[in-house]
């Protein structure tokens, strides 16, 4: 169980994270989504104990992470950039990890390497970006962690290895009840595999719950009105985006319910149809700054 | 087997339940056919194993599948389905709502019945006779 309680982080005078609350239960796969610079990496680094938490608390199994070797032993952290010693060989990196982590298994590494296929006699500097990501994933999986923190793990991986990785993550949850926190720009990939997501926007939690709950509230509606409602539709609460194609309005709402449908019917809606949204669209629409005076036609 | 529709606002575990029900109605999955394990299904659909597990539990509760310890999960034979009055009542209520909604959209009784027949043709065509 990971608890992030009221966490803020300031670099200089820039507030990267602002009062973040997240609870992640054991065995969950939790996605962190946000635009560039939203604070995803900083949040993950704090969970992994890279930075001290100055405001708020981050607890894993009830204990704070920073400088806590007992907890850090249980964490696998795959950074978005490789941070290994460039002149080490892969085999030396394996020895280094085995020396640090109690749970490290060279046997596991060999097994994973049947999938990821790295030449262990190569130096880190000779590995491509994708190869370095493979190395980082294998080293951290071989720790047999209880918590896996993955920052953009699929970037730089080809489609085949990406699928292998997702299968490994599925196995980790199924066999060992590992808790996984994963950030990615490829929202489509996250949508199916995650139980829960947190959408970060400018350092704050925009949405944080399971995907089904978010989809209960955020919907895309296709609406046909008896007459033109251009001037009046802006006044309805809970509509965050309006597009118009011919006589059909496409509305995005973040507060779907009886109230909204009644409002629309009062405006003379003849047909209200829910046409569904992907998580990616939800992310885009809820992060856009909407000027409700304008209707995209 | 089937795919998960990410545009849909139907939760993934419900999509799994409905797809398995549909496949069994179409006789593509027959009684005593073995279902993929939770792990295999999770990998096929690229979804969280917990989600598959939740769907299987619900299907088991509805007596559509059953698990034999050490052997796997199987489609139950139809005679095993006990009549679940709650589920019938709920399904009939949904049907009633749909009839009302279609009525508002200009469908008369005959047109609705025709539609239902068309749906049945579709389901039977999709299955193996």
PDB file of N, CA, C and O in Angstrom, chain A residues 27 29 163 166-167 170-171 173-175 191-193 195 212 215 219 271 274-278, chain B residues 4 6-13 38-39 42-51 101 105:
ATOM      1  N   UNK A  27      -1.268  -4.671  -4.956  1.00  0.00           N
ATOM      2  CA  UNK A  27      -1.700  -5.460  -6.107  1.00  0.00           C
ATOM      3  C   UNK A  27      -2.374  -4.652  -7.201  1.00  0.00           C
ATOM      4  O   UNK A  27      -2.812  -5.207  -8.194  1.00  0.00           O
ATOM      5  N   UNK A  29      -2.527  -1.792 -10.269  1.00  0.00           N
ATOM      6  CA  UNK A  29      -1.689  -1.149 -11.274  1.00  0.00           C
ATOM      7  C   UNK A  29      -2.237   0.262 -11.416  1.00  0.00           C
ATOM      8  O   UNK A  29      -3.380   0.458 -11.801  1.00  0.00           O
ATOM      9  N   UNK A 163       4.935  -5.610 -25.628  1.00  0.00           N
ATOM     10  CA  UNK A 163       3.920  -6.609 -25.253  1.00  0.00           C
ATOM     11  C   UNK A 163       4.492  -7.582 -24.219  1.00  0.00           C
ATOM     12  O   UNK A 163       3.813  -7.957 -23.267  1.00  0.00           O
ATOM     13  N   UNK A 166       4.409  -5.870 -20.885  1.00  0.00           N
ATOM     14  CA  UNK A 166       3.067  -5.837 -20.293  1.00  0.00           C
ATOM     15  C   UNK A 166       2.707  -7.210 -19.721  1.00  0.00           C
ATOM     16  O   UNK A 166       2.114  -7.311 -18.652  1.00  0.00           O
ATOM     17  N   UNK A 167       3.102  -8.280 -20.436  1.00  0.00           N
ATOM     18  CA  UNK A 167       2.855  -9.637 -19.924  1.00  0.00           C
ATOM     19  C   UNK A 167       3.607  -9.883 -18.617  1.00  0.00           C
ATOM     20  O   UNK A 167       3.079 -10.506 -17.695  1.00  0.00           O
ATOM     21  N   UNK A 170       1.760  -8.181 -15.896  1.00  0.00           N
ATOM     22  CA  UNK A 170       0.573  -8.964 -15.540  1.00  0.00           C
ATOM     23  C   UNK A 170       0.970 -10.131 -14.620  1.00  0.00           C
ATOM     24  O   UNK A 170       0.333 -10.380 -13.599  1.00  0.00           O
ATOM     25  N   UNK A 171       2.071 -10.807 -14.982  1.00  0.00           N
ATOM     26  CA  UNK A 171       2.550 -11.921 -14.150  1.00  0.00           C
ATOM     27  C   UNK A 171       2.946 -11.456 -12.756  1.00  0.00           C
ATOM     28  O   UNK A 171       2.685 -12.136 -11.760  1.00  0.00           O
ATOM     29  N   UNK A 173       1.790  -9.012 -11.015  1.00  0.00           N
ATOM     30  CA  UNK A 173       0.607  -8.764 -10.196  1.00  0.00           C
ATOM     31  C   UNK A 173      -0.064 -10.093  -9.830  1.00  0.00           C
ATOM     32  O   UNK A 173      -0.475 -10.310  -8.698  1.00  0.00           O
ATOM     33  N   UNK A 174      -0.132 -10.993 -10.829  1.00  0.00           N
ATOM     34  CA  UNK A 174      -0.847 -12.249 -10.624  1.00  0.00           C
ATOM     35  C   UNK A 174      -0.104 -13.165  -9.650  1.00  0.00           C
ATOM     36  O   UNK A 174      -0.701 -13.738  -8.742  1.00  0.00           O
ATOM     37  N   UNK A 175       1.213 -13.296  -9.845  1.00  0.00           N
ATOM     38  CA  UNK A 175       1.976 -14.250  -9.034  1.00  0.00           C
ATOM     39  C   UNK A 175       2.354 -13.693  -7.670  1.00  0.00           C
ATOM     40  O   UNK A 175       2.361 -14.415  -6.689  1.00  0.00           O
ATOM     41  N   UNK A 191      -4.761   2.502 -20.360  1.00  0.00           N
ATOM     42  CA  UNK A 191      -6.192   2.437 -20.107  1.00  0.00           C
ATOM     43  C   UNK A 191      -6.670   1.039 -19.732  1.00  0.00           C
ATOM     44  O   UNK A 191      -7.457   0.862 -18.816  1.00  0.00           O
ATOM     45  N   UNK A 192      -6.168   0.041 -20.484  1.00  0.00           N
ATOM     46  CA  UNK A 192      -6.697  -1.292 -20.242  1.00  0.00           C
ATOM     47  C   UNK A 192      -6.037  -1.982 -19.051  1.00  0.00           C
ATOM     48  O   UNK A 192      -6.671  -2.729 -18.339  1.00  0.00           O
ATOM     49  N   UNK A 193      -4.746  -1.708 -18.881  1.00  0.00           N
ATOM     50  CA  UNK A 193      -4.019  -2.495 -17.882  1.00  0.00           C
ATOM     51  C   UNK A 193      -4.142  -1.923 -16.468  1.00  0.00           C
ATOM     52  O   UNK A 193      -4.001  -2.636 -15.487  1.00  0.00           O
ATOM     53  N   UNK A 195      -5.905  -0.382 -13.068  1.00  0.00           N
ATOM     54  CA  UNK A 195      -7.177  -0.354 -12.335  1.00  0.00           C
ATOM     55  C   UNK A 195      -7.563   1.080 -12.055  1.00  0.00           C
ATOM     56  O   UNK A 195      -8.720   1.422 -12.003  1.00  0.00           O
ATOM     57  N   UNK A 212     -13.351   3.413 -14.327  1.00  0.00           N
ATOM     58  CA  UNK A 212     -14.796   3.296 -14.485  1.00  0.00           C
ATOM     59  C   UNK A 212     -15.522   4.479 -13.863  1.00  0.00           C
ATOM     60  O   UNK A 212     -16.501   4.980 -14.406  1.00  0.00           O
ATOM     61  N   UNK A 215     -15.176   7.514 -15.994  1.00  0.00           N
ATOM     62  CA  UNK A 215     -16.038   7.427 -17.180  1.00  0.00           C
ATOM     63  C   UNK A 215     -17.523   7.586 -16.866  1.00  0.00           C
ATOM     64  O   UNK A 215     -18.309   7.842 -17.747  1.00  0.00           O
ATOM     65  N   UNK A 219     -18.405  12.368 -20.093  1.00  0.00           N
ATOM     66  CA  UNK A 219     -19.020  11.703 -21.242  1.00  0.00           C
ATOM     67  C   UNK A 219     -19.060  12.618 -22.455  1.00  0.00           C
ATOM     68  O   UNK A 219     -19.034  13.838 -22.328  1.00  0.00           O
ATOM     69  N   UNK A 271     -32.660  14.585 -29.248  1.00  0.00           N
ATOM     70  CA  UNK A 271     -31.939  13.325 -29.151  1.00  0.00           C
ATOM     71  C   UNK A 271     -30.671  13.563 -28.338  1.00  0.00           C
ATOM     72  O   UNK A 271     -29.916  14.483 -28.620  1.00  0.00           O
ATOM     73  N   UNK A 274     -25.149   9.036 -25.972  1.00  0.00           N
ATOM     74  CA  UNK A 274     -23.831   8.945 -25.368  1.00  0.00           C
ATOM     75  C   UNK A 274     -22.937   8.185 -26.337  1.00  0.00           C
ATOM     76  O   UNK A 274     -23.222   7.050 -26.678  1.00  0.00           O
ATOM     77  N   UNK A 275     -21.864   8.837 -26.828  1.00  0.00           N
ATOM     78  CA  UNK A 275     -21.079   8.141 -27.843  1.00  0.00           C
ATOM     79  C   UNK A 275     -19.720   7.647 -27.358  1.00  0.00           C
ATOM     80  O   UNK A 275     -18.938   7.133 -28.133  1.00  0.00           O
ATOM     81  N   UNK A 276     -19.460   7.781 -26.064  1.00  0.00           N
ATOM     82  CA  UNK A 276     -18.259   7.132 -25.534  1.00  0.00           C
ATOM     83  C   UNK A 276     -16.979   7.900 -25.766  1.00  0.00           C
ATOM     84  O   UNK A 276     -16.830   8.641 -26.724  1.00  0.00           O
ATOM     85  N   UNK A 277     -16.044   7.726 -24.850  1.00  0.00           N
ATOM     86  CA  UNK A 277     -14.778   8.447 -24.872  1.00  0.00           C
ATOM     87  C   UNK A 277     -13.671   7.493 -24.463  1.00  0.00           C
ATOM     88  O   UNK A 277     -13.876   6.633 -23.617  1.00  0.00           O
ATOM     89  N   UNK A 278     -12.494   7.667 -25.033  1.00  0.00           N
ATOM     90  CA  UNK A 278     -11.352   6.932 -24.500  1.00  0.00           C
ATOM     91  C   UNK A 278     -10.727   7.779 -23.407  1.00  0.00           C
ATOM     92  O   UNK A 278     -10.975   8.975 -23.304  1.00  0.00           O
TER      93      UNK A 278
ATOM     94  N   UNK B   4     -11.374  -5.681 -26.139  1.00  0.00           N
ATOM     95  CA  UNK B   4     -11.938  -4.717 -25.205  1.00  0.00           C
ATOM     96  C   UNK B   4     -12.092  -3.388 -25.934  1.00  0.00           C
ATOM     97  O   UNK B   4     -11.195  -2.944 -26.631  1.00  0.00           O
ATOM     98  N   UNK B   6     -12.168   0.359 -25.722  1.00  0.00           N
ATOM     99  CA  UNK B   6     -11.790   1.389 -24.749  1.00  0.00           C
ATOM    100  C   UNK B   6     -12.640   2.653 -24.888  1.00  0.00           C
ATOM    101  O   UNK B   6     -12.600   3.514 -24.028  1.00  0.00           O
ATOM    102  N   UNK B   7     -13.385   2.771 -25.982  1.00  0.00           N
ATOM    103  CA  UNK B   7     -14.255   3.944 -26.115  1.00  0.00           C
ATOM    104  C   UNK B   7     -15.496   3.794 -25.242  1.00  0.00           C
ATOM    105  O   UNK B   7     -16.090   4.764 -24.837  1.00  0.00           O
ATOM    106  N   UNK B   8     -15.865   2.550 -25.001  1.00  0.00           N
ATOM    107  CA  UNK B   8     -17.089   2.294 -24.272  1.00  0.00           C
ATOM    108  C   UNK B   8     -16.968   2.741 -22.821  1.00  0.00           C
ATOM    109  O   UNK B   8     -15.900   2.689 -22.233  1.00  0.00           O
ATOM    110  N   UNK B   9     -18.096   3.199 -22.260  1.00  0.00           N
ATOM    111  CA  UNK B   9     -18.014   3.512 -20.833  1.00  0.00           C
ATOM    112  C   UNK B   9     -18.475   2.319 -19.999  1.00  0.00           C
ATOM    113  O   UNK B   9     -18.630   2.418 -18.798  1.00  0.00           O
ATOM    114  N   UNK B  10     -18.648   1.188 -20.653  1.00  0.00           N
ATOM    115  CA  UNK B  10     -18.924  -0.037 -19.902  1.00  0.00           C
ATOM    116  C   UNK B  10     -17.615  -0.514 -19.286  1.00  0.00           C
ATOM    117  O   UNK B  10     -16.615  -0.656 -20.000  1.00  0.00           O
ATOM    118  N   UNK B  11     -17.557  -0.728 -17.980  1.00  0.00           N
ATOM    119  CA  UNK B  11     -16.310  -1.169 -17.347  1.00  0.00           C
ATOM    120  C   UNK B  11     -15.755  -2.437 -18.003  1.00  0.00           C
ATOM    121  O   UNK B  11     -16.530  -3.260 -18.510  1.00  0.00           O
ATOM    122  N   UNK B  12     -14.431  -2.569 -17.996  1.00  0.00           N
ATOM    123  CA  UNK B  12     -13.787  -3.690 -18.683  1.00  0.00           C
ATOM    124  C   UNK B  12     -14.295  -5.024 -18.148  1.00  0.00           C
ATOM    125  O   UNK B  12     -14.565  -5.944 -18.909  1.00  0.00           O
ATOM    126  N   UNK B  13     -14.471  -5.146 -16.821  1.00  0.00           N
ATOM    127  CA  UNK B  13     -14.903  -6.456 -16.313  1.00  0.00           C
ATOM    128  C   UNK B  13     -16.302  -6.808 -16.803  1.00  0.00           C
ATOM    129  O   UNK B  13     -16.599  -7.958 -17.094  1.00  0.00           O
ATOM    130  N   UNK B  38      -6.957 -17.042 -15.771  1.00  0.00           N
ATOM    131  CA  UNK B  38      -6.987 -15.603 -15.508  1.00  0.00           C
ATOM    132  C   UNK B  38      -5.756 -14.936 -16.131  1.00  0.00           C
ATOM    133  O   UNK B  38      -5.844 -13.914 -16.803  1.00  0.00           O
ATOM    134  N   UNK B  39      -4.608 -15.553 -15.930  1.00  0.00           N
ATOM    135  CA  UNK B  39      -3.378 -14.973 -16.440  1.00  0.00           C
ATOM    136  C   UNK B  39      -3.369 -14.936 -17.984  1.00  0.00           C
ATOM    137  O   UNK B  39      -3.017 -13.929 -18.582  1.00  0.00           O
ATOM    138  N   UNK B  42      -5.773 -12.301 -19.168  1.00  0.00           N
ATOM    139  CA  UNK B  42      -5.234 -10.963 -18.920  1.00  0.00           C
ATOM    140  C   UNK B  42      -4.200 -10.607 -19.984  1.00  0.00           C
ATOM    141  O   UNK B  42      -4.169  -9.484 -20.486  1.00  0.00           O
ATOM    142  N   UNK B  43      -3.385 -11.586 -20.346  1.00  0.00           N
ATOM    143  CA  UNK B  43      -2.364 -11.335 -21.348  1.00  0.00           C
ATOM    144  C   UNK B  43      -2.982 -11.153 -22.743  1.00  0.00           C
ATOM    145  O   UNK B  43      -2.560 -10.296 -23.511  1.00  0.00           O
ATOM    146  N   UNK B  44      -4.019 -11.967 -23.056  1.00  0.00           N
ATOM    147  CA  UNK B  44      -4.676 -11.837 -24.362  1.00  0.00           C
ATOM    148  C   UNK B  44      -5.308 -10.464 -24.538  1.00  0.00           C
ATOM    149  O   UNK B  44      -5.225  -9.856 -25.595  1.00  0.00           O
ATOM    150  N   UNK B  45      -5.959  -9.997 -23.500  1.00  0.00           N
ATOM    151  CA  UNK B  45      -6.675  -8.729 -23.605  1.00  0.00           C
ATOM    152  C   UNK B  45      -5.813  -7.540 -23.187  1.00  0.00           C
ATOM    153  O   UNK B  45      -6.225  -6.400 -23.352  1.00  0.00           O
ATOM    154  N   UNK B  46      -4.616  -7.825 -22.644  1.00  0.00           N
ATOM    155  CA  UNK B  46      -3.744  -6.804 -22.037  1.00  0.00           C
ATOM    156  C   UNK B  46      -4.509  -5.984 -21.000  1.00  0.00           C
ATOM    157  O   UNK B  46      -4.600  -4.768 -21.081  1.00  0.00           O
ATOM    158  N   UNK B  47      -5.099  -6.695 -20.056  1.00  0.00           N
ATOM    159  CA  UNK B  47      -5.768  -6.016 -18.951  1.00  0.00           C
ATOM    160  C   UNK B  47      -5.203  -6.551 -17.632  1.00  0.00           C
ATOM    161  O   UNK B  47      -4.513  -7.572 -17.613  1.00  0.00           O
ATOM    162  N   UNK B  48      -5.511  -5.858 -16.576  1.00  0.00           N
ATOM    163  CA  UNK B  48      -5.055  -6.258 -15.252  1.00  0.00           C
ATOM    164  C   UNK B  48      -5.681  -7.612 -14.855  1.00  0.00           C
ATOM    165  O   UNK B  48      -6.878  -7.795 -15.014  1.00  0.00           O
ATOM    166  N   UNK B  49      -4.857  -8.554 -14.379  1.00  0.00           N
ATOM    167  CA  UNK B  49      -5.426  -9.848 -13.972  1.00  0.00           C
ATOM    168  C   UNK B  49      -6.522  -9.714 -12.918  1.00  0.00           C
ATOM    169  O   UNK B  49      -7.456 -10.523 -12.883  1.00  0.00           O
ATOM    170  N   UNK B  50      -6.425  -8.673 -12.087  1.00  0.00           N
ATOM    171  CA  UNK B  50      -7.478  -8.475 -11.082  1.00  0.00           C
ATOM    172  C   UNK B  50      -8.838  -8.233 -11.739  1.00  0.00           C
ATOM    173  O   UNK B  50      -9.879  -8.629 -11.207  1.00  0.00           O
ATOM    174  N   UNK B  51      -8.813  -7.558 -12.890  1.00  0.00           N
ATOM    175  CA  UNK B  51     -10.056  -7.270 -13.608  1.00  0.00           C
ATOM    176  C   UNK B  51     -10.668  -8.564 -14.141  1.00  0.00           C
ATOM    177  O   UNK B  51     -11.874  -8.789 -14.041  1.00  0.00           O
ATOM    178  N   UNK B 101     -37.851   4.190 -24.771  1.00  0.00           N
ATOM    179  CA  UNK B 101     -36.902   5.077 -25.454  1.00  0.00           C
ATOM    180  C   UNK B 101     -37.116   5.008 -26.973  1.00  0.00           C
ATOM    181  O   UNK B 101     -37.186   6.029 -27.647  1.00  0.00           O
ATOM    182  N   UNK B 105     -38.425   7.674 -29.997  1.00  0.00           N
ATOM    183  CA  UNK B 105     -37.635   7.950 -31.195  1.00  0.00           C
ATOM    184  C   UNK B 105     -38.401   7.575 -32.456  1.00  0.00           C
ATOM    185  O   UNK B 105     -37.839   7.495 -33.540  1.00  0.00           O
TER     186      UNK B 105
END
